[in-house]
Tab-separated table of C-alpha atoms in Angstrom:
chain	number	residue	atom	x	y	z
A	1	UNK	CA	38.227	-71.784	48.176
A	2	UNK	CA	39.569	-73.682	50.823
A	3	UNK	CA	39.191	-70.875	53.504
A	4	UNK	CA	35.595	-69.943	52.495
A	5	UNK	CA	34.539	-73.092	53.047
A	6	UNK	CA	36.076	-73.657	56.238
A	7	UNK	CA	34.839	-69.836	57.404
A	8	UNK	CA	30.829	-70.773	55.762
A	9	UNK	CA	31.444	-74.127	57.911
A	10	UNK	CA	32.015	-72.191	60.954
A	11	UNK	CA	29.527	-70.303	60.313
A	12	UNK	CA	26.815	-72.540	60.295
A	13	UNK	CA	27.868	-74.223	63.075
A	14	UNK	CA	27.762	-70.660	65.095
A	15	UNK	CA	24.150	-70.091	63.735
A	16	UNK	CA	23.216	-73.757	64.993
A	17	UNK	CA	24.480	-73.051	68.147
A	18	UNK	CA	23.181	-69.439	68.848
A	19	UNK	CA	19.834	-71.135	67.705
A	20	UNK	CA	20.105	-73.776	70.416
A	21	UNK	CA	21.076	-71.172	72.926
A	22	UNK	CA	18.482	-68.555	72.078
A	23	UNK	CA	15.771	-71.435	72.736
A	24	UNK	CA	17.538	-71.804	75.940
A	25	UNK	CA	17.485	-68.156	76.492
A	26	UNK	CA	14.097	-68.233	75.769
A	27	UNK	CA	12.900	-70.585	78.142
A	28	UNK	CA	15.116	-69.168	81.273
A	29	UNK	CA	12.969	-65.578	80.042
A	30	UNK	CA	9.996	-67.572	81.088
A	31	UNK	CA	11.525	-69.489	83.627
A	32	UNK	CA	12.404	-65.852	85.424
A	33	UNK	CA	9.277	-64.214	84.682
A	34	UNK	CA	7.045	-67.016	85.841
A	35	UNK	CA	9.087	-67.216	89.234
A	36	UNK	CA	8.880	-63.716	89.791
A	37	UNK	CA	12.377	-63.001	89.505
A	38	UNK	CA	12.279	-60.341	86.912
A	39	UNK	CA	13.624	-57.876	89.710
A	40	UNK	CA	15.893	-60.435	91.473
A	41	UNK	CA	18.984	-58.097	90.836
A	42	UNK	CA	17.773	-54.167	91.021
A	43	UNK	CA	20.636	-53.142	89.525
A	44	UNK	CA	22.086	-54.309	85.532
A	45	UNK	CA	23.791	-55.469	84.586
A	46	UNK	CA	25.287	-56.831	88.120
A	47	UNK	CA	23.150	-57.875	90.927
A	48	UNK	CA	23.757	-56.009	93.945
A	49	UNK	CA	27.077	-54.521	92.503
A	50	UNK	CA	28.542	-58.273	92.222
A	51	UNK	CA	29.174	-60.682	89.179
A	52	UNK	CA	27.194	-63.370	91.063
A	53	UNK	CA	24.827	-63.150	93.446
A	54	UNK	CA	25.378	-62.039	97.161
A	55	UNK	CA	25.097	-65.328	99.229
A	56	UNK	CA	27.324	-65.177	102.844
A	57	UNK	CA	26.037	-62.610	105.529
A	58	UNK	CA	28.620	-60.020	104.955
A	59	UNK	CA	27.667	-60.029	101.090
A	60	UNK	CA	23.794	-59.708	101.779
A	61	UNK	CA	24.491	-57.247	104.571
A	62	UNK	CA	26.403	-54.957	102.447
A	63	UNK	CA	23.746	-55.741	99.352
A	64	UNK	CA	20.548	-54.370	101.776
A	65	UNK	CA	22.304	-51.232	102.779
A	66	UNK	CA	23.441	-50.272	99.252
A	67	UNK	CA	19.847	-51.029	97.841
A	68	UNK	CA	17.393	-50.720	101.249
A	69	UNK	CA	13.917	-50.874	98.892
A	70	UNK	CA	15.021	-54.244	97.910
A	71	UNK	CA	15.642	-57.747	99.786
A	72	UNK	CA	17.975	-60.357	99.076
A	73	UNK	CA	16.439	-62.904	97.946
A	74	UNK	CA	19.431	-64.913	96.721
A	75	UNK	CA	17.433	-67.579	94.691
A	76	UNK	CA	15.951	-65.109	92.661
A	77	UNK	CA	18.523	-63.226	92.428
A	78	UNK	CA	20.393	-66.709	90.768
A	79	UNK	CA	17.253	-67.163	88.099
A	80	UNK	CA	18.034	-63.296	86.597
A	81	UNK	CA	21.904	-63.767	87.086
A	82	UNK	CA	21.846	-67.439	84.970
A	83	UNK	CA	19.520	-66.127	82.685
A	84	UNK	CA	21.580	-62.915	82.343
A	85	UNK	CA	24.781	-65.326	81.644
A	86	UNK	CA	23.324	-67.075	78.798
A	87	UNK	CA	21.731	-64.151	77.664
A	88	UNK	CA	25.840	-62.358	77.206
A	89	UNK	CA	26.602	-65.311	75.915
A	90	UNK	CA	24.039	-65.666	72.624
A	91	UNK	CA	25.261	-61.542	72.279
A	92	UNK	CA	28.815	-62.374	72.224
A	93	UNK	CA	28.235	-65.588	69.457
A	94	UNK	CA	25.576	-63.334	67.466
A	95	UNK	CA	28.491	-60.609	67.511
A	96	UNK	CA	31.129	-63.453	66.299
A	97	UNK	CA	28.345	-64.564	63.552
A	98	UNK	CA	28.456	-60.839	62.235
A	99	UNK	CA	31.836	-60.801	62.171
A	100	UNK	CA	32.278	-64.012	59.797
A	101	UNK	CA	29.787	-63.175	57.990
A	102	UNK	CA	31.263	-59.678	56.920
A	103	UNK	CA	34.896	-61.823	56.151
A	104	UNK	CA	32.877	-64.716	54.381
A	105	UNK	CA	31.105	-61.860	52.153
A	106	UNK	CA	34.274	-59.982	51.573
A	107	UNK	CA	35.973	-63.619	50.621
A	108	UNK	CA	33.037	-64.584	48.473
A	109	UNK	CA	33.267	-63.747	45.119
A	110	UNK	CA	30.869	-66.451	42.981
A	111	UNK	CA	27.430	-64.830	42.354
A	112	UNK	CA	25.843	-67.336	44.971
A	113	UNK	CA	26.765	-64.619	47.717
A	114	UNK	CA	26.703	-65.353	51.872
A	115	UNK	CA	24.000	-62.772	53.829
A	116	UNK	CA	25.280	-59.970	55.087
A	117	UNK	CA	22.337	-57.635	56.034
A	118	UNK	CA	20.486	-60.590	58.066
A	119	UNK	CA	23.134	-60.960	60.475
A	120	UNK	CA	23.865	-57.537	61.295
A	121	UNK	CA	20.014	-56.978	61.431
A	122	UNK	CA	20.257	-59.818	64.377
A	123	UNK	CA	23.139	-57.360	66.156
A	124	UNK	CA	21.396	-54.434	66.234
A	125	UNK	CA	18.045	-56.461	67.333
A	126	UNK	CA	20.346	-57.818	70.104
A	127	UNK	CA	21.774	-54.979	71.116
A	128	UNK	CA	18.137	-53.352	71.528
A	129	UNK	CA	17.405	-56.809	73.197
A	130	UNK	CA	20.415	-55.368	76.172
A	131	UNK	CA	18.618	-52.082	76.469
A	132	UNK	CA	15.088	-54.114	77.119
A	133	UNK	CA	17.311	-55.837	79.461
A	134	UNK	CA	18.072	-52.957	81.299
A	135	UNK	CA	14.721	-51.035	81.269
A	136	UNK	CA	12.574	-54.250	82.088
A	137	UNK	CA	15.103	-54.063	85.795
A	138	UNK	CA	14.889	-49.902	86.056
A	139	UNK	CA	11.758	-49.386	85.110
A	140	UNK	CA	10.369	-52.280	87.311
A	141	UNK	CA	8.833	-54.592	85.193
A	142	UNK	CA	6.393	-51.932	83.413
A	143	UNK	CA	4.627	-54.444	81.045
A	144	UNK	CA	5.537	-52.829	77.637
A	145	UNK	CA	8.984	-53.085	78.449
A	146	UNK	CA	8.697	-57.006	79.822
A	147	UNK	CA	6.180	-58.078	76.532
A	148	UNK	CA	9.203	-55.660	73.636
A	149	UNK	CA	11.788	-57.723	75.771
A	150	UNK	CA	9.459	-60.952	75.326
A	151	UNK	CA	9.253	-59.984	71.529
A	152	UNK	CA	12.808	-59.165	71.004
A	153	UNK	CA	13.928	-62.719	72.090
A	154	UNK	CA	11.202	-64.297	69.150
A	155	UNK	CA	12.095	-61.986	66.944
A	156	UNK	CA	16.345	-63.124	67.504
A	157	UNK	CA	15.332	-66.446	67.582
A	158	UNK	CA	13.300	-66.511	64.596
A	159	UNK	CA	15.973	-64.613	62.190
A	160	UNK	CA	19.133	-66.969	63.386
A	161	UNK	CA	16.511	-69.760	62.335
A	162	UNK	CA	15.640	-67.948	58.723
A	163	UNK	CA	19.368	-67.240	58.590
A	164	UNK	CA	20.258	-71.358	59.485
A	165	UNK	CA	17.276	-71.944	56.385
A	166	UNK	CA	19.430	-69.504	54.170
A	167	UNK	CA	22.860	-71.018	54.573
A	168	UNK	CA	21.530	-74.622	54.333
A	169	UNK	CA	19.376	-74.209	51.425
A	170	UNK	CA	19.459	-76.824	49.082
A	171	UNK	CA	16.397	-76.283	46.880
A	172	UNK	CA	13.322	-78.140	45.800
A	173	UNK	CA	13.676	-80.663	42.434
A	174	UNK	CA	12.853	-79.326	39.333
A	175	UNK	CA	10.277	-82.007	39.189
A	176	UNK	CA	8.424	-81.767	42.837
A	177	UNK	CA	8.153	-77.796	42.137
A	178	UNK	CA	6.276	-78.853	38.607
A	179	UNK	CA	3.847	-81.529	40.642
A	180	UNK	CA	3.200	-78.685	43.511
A	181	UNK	CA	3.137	-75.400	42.150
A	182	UNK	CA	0.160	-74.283	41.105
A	183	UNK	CA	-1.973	-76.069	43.872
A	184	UNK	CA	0.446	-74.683	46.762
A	185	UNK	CA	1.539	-71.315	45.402
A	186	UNK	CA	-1.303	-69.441	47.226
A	187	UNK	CA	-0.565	-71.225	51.040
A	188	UNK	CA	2.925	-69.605	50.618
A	189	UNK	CA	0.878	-65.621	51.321
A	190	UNK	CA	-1.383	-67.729	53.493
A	191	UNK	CA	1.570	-68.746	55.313
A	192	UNK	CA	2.884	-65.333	55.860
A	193	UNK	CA	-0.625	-64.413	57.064
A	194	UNK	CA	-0.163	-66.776	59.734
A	195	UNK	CA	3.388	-66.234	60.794
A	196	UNK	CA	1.020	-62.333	61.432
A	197	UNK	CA	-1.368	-64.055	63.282
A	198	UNK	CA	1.087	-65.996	65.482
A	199	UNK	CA	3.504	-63.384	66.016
A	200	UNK	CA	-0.196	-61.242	67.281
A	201	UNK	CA	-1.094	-64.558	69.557
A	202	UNK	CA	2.073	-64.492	71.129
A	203	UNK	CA	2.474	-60.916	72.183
A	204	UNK	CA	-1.359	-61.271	73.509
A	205	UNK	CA	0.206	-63.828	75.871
A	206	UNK	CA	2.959	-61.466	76.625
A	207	UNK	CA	0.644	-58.991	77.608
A	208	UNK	CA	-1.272	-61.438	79.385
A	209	UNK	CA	1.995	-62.643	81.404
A	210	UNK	CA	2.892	-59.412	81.938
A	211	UNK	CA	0.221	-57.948	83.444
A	212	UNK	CA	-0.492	-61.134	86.149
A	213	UNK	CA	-3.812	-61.838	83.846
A	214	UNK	CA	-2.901	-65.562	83.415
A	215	UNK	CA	-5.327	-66.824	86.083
A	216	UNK	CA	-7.994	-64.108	86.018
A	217	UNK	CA	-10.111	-66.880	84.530
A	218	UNK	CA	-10.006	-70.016	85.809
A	219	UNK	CA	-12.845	-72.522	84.284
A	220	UNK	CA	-13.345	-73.750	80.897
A	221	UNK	CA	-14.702	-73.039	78.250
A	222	UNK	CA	-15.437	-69.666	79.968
A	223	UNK	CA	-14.823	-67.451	82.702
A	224	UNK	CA	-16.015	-67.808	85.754
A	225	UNK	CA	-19.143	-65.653	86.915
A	226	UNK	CA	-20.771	-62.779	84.883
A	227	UNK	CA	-16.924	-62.906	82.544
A	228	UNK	CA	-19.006	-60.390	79.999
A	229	UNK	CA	-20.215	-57.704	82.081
A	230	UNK	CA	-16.399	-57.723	83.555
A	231	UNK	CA	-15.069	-56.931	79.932
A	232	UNK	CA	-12.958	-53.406	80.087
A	233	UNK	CA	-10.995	-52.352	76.735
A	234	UNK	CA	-10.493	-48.923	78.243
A	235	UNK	CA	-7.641	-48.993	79.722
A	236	UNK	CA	-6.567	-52.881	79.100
A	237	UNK	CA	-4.135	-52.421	76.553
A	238	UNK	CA	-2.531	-48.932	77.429
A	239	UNK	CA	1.128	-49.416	76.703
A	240	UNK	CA	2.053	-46.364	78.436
A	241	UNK	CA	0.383	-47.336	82.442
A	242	UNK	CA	0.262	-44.854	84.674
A	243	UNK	CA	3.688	-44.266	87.148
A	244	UNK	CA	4.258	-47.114	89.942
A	245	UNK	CA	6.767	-47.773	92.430
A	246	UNK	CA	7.403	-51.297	90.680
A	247	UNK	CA	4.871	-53.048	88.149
A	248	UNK	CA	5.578	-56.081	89.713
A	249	UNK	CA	2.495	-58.153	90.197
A	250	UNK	CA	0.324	-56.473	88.283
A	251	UNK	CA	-1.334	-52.670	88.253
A	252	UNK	CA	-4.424	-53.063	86.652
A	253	UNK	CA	-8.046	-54.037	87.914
A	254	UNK	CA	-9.762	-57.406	88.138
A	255	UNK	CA	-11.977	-56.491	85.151
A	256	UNK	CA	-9.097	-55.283	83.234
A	257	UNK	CA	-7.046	-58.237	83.853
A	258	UNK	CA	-10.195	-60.595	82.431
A	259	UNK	CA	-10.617	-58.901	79.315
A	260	UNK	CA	-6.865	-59.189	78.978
A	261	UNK	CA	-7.052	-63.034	79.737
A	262	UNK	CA	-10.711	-63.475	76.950
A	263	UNK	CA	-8.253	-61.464	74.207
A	264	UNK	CA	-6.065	-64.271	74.420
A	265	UNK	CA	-8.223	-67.191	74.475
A	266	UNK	CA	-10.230	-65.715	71.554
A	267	UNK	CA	-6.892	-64.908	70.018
A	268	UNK	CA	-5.778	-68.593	70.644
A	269	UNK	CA	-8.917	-69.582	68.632
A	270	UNK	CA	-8.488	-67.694	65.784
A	271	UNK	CA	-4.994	-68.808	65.744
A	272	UNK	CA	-5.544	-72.717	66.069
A	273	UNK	CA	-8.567	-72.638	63.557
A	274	UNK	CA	-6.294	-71.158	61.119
A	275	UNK	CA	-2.860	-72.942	61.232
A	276	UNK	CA	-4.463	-75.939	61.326
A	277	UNK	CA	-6.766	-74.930	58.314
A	278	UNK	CA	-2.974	-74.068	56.500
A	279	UNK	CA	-1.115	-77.303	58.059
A	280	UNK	CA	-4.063	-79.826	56.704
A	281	UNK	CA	-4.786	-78.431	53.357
A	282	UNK	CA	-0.887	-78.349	52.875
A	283	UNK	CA	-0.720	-81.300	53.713
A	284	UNK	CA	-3.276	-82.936	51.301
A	285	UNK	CA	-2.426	-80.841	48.607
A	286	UNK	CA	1.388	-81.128	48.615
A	287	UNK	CA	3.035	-83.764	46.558
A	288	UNK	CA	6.875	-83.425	48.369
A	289	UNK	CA	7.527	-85.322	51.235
A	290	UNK	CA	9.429	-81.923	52.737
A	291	UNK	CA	6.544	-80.105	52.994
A	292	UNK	CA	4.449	-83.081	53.438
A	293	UNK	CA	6.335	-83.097	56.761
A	294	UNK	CA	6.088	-79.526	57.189
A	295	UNK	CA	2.825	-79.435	57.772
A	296	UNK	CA	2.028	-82.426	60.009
A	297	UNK	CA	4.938	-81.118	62.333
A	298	UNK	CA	3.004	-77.900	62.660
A	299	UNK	CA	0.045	-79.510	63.071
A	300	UNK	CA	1.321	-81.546	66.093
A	301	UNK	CA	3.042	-78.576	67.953
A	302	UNK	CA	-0.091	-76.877	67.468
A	303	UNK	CA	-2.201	-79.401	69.232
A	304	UNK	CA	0.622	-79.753	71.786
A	305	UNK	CA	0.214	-75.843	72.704
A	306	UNK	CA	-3.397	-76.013	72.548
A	307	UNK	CA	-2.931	-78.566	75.374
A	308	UNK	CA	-0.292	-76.714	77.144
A	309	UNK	CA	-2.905	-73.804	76.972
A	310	UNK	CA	-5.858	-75.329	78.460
A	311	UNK	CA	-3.716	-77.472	81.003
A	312	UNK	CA	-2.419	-73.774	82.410
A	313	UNK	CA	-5.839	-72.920	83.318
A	314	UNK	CA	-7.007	-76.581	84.041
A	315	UNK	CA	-3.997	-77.192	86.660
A	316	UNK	CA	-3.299	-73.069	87.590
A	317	UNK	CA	-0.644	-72.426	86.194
A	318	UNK	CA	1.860	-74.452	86.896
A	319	UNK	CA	5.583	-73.726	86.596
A	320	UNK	CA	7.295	-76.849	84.296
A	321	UNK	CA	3.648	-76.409	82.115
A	322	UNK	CA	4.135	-72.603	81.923
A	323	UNK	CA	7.720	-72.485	80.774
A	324	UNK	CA	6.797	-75.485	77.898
A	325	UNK	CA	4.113	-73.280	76.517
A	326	UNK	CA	6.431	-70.458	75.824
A	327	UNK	CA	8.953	-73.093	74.952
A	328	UNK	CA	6.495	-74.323	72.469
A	329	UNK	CA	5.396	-71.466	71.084
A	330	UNK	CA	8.291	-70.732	69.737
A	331	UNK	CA	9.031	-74.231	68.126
A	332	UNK	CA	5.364	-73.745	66.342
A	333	UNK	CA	6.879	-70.212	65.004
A	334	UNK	CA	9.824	-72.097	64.221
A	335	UNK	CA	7.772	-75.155	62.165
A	336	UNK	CA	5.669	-71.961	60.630
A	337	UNK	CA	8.471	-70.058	59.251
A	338	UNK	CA	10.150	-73.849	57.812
A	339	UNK	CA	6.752	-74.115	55.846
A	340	UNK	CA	6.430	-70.682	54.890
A	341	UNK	CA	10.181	-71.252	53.406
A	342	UNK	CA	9.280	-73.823	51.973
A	343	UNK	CA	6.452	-72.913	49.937
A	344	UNK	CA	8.552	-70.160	48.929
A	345	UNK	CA	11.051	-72.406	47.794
A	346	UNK	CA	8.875	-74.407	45.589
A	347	UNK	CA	7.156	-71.506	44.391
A	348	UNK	CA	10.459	-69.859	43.155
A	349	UNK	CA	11.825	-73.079	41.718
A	350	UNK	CA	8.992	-73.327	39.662
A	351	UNK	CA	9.977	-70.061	37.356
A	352	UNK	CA	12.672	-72.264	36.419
A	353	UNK	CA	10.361	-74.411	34.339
């Protein structure tokens, strides 16, 4: 007994940590991305054939005649290598949270079991997560490869954070589940409809980033001239683009690049009139101060990425306000999925009664 505990307390404290990290890992993604140093290193995993990044005269002169279509640009080259670094480094703890969970499983025997099939689901998602690694560098940035790479990283960070809910569960009172039941259990589907509609919102702005559309319109509430007769859903969201040299900077037309940019403000629309619909009806209808606070915490991230949103466009784009609306966007996932879990909670404590 005494060694299960010890190995369920390490791992919990591994989950808490690859959590913190894959926020961090997160935010370098953008951090790269939004200084254009997505192809920084042309080769992967090294950069230039090094570990580091090729700095002194003989290193950059050797660099340029081993890869002559690129050019050194060693500060780039440092935002892919860092963000490579703490990239391995979530892999290798993800790897060491498989492998306690497999001996913490194997030790268990109560019928209160650890996961199993969640943490090897995050290995194989990071592993996948490598190879979009590698293809976003050889293939140049093409934007299917940049958004499944931008996806991948949500997707890690938003199982280690249903995997943290899992091993800290503690369950809702047999009397709060009672009070909130039947008024809440319908906001628990509701709740998965918006963790859909998120998850949709999100890869529109990865398609947006990807594809340079982020200041195609810049005035508010609308775009700027005749926005409508710009509109182009032809070839707009072709995953497969036709073959480039390098993707980098964008491949599509003007028009093309707007109707990318309207998707995602309508998309941001839909998506704010609907979580906050969910967070203030939870709110009032919930009777436990858990999801009481579930709620409201939504609600404020989403009005803090609303305002991220509109302060990209208001200020073009700039680089600290960028990087904090990905940021955030992942902390409102993050709120979404602890209400979602929670309403799920309450709803399964009450068959208990």
């Amino acid at each position: 007994m005494m060694e299960q505990s010890k190995h369920k307390q390490t791992l919990r404290r591994l989950v808490l940590t690859s959590l913190l990290l894959a926020i961090i890992v997160i935010g370098l993604g953008a951090y790269t991305r939004l200084t254009h140093a997505g192809l920084g290193c042309p080769d992967w995993p090294t950069c230039y054939g090094l570990l580091a990044v090729p700095e002194t005269s003989l290193q950059i002169a050797v660099a340029e005649q081993a890869f002559p279509q690129s050019t050194v640009e060693p500060a780039k080259a440092w935002n892919e290598m860092i963000h490579r670094y703490f990239a391995g480094s979530l892999g290798l703890l993800i790897a060491a949270i498989a492998f306690f969970s497999i001996k913490l499983r194997v030790a268990t025997r109560s019928s209160v079991r650890s996961p199993i099939l969640l943490p090897l689901l995050i290995l194989a998602i990071v592993i996948l997560q490598a190879a979009l690694g590698m293809w976003t560098v050889t293939l140049k940035l093409m934007p299917v490869v940049v958004l499944a790479h931008l996806l991948g990283g949500f997707t890690t960070l938003c199982l280690l954070f249903l995997l943290y809910l899992r091993l800290n569960a503690k369950g809702i009172s047999a009397q709060g589940a009672t009070l909130v039941d039947f008024q809440l259990k319908k906001y628990s589907r509701y709740a998965l409809l918006g963790i859909t509609i998120l998850t949709a919102q999100i890869a529109l702005g990865g398609w947006t980033s990807s594809n340079y559309a982020a200041l195609s319109c810049v005035e508010l509430p609308i775009c700027q001239g005749n926005w409508l007769a710009d509109l182009s859903f032809e070839q707009s969201f072709d995953l497969i683009p036709p073959k480039q040299e390098s993707y980098e900077f964008g491949h599509l037309a003007h028009n093309e690049r707007v109707t990318i940019h309207v998707s995602h403000r309508f998309g941001a629309i839909i998506t704010g009139v609907f979580l906050a619909w969910l967070a203030i009806m939870v709110f009032l209808k919930a009777r436990t101060h858990a999801i009481k606070n579930a709620a409201m915490v939504l609600l404020s991230l989403l009005v803090i990425q609303i305002s991220l949103g509109v302060s990209n466009i208001w200020f073009s784009l700039p680089l600290k306000i960028a990087v904090a609306h990905n940021l955030v966007a992942a902390c409102l996932m993050l709120s979404l999925i602890t209400l979602a879990y929670r309403l799920r909670q309450n709803s399964k404590e009450s068959l208990y009664e």
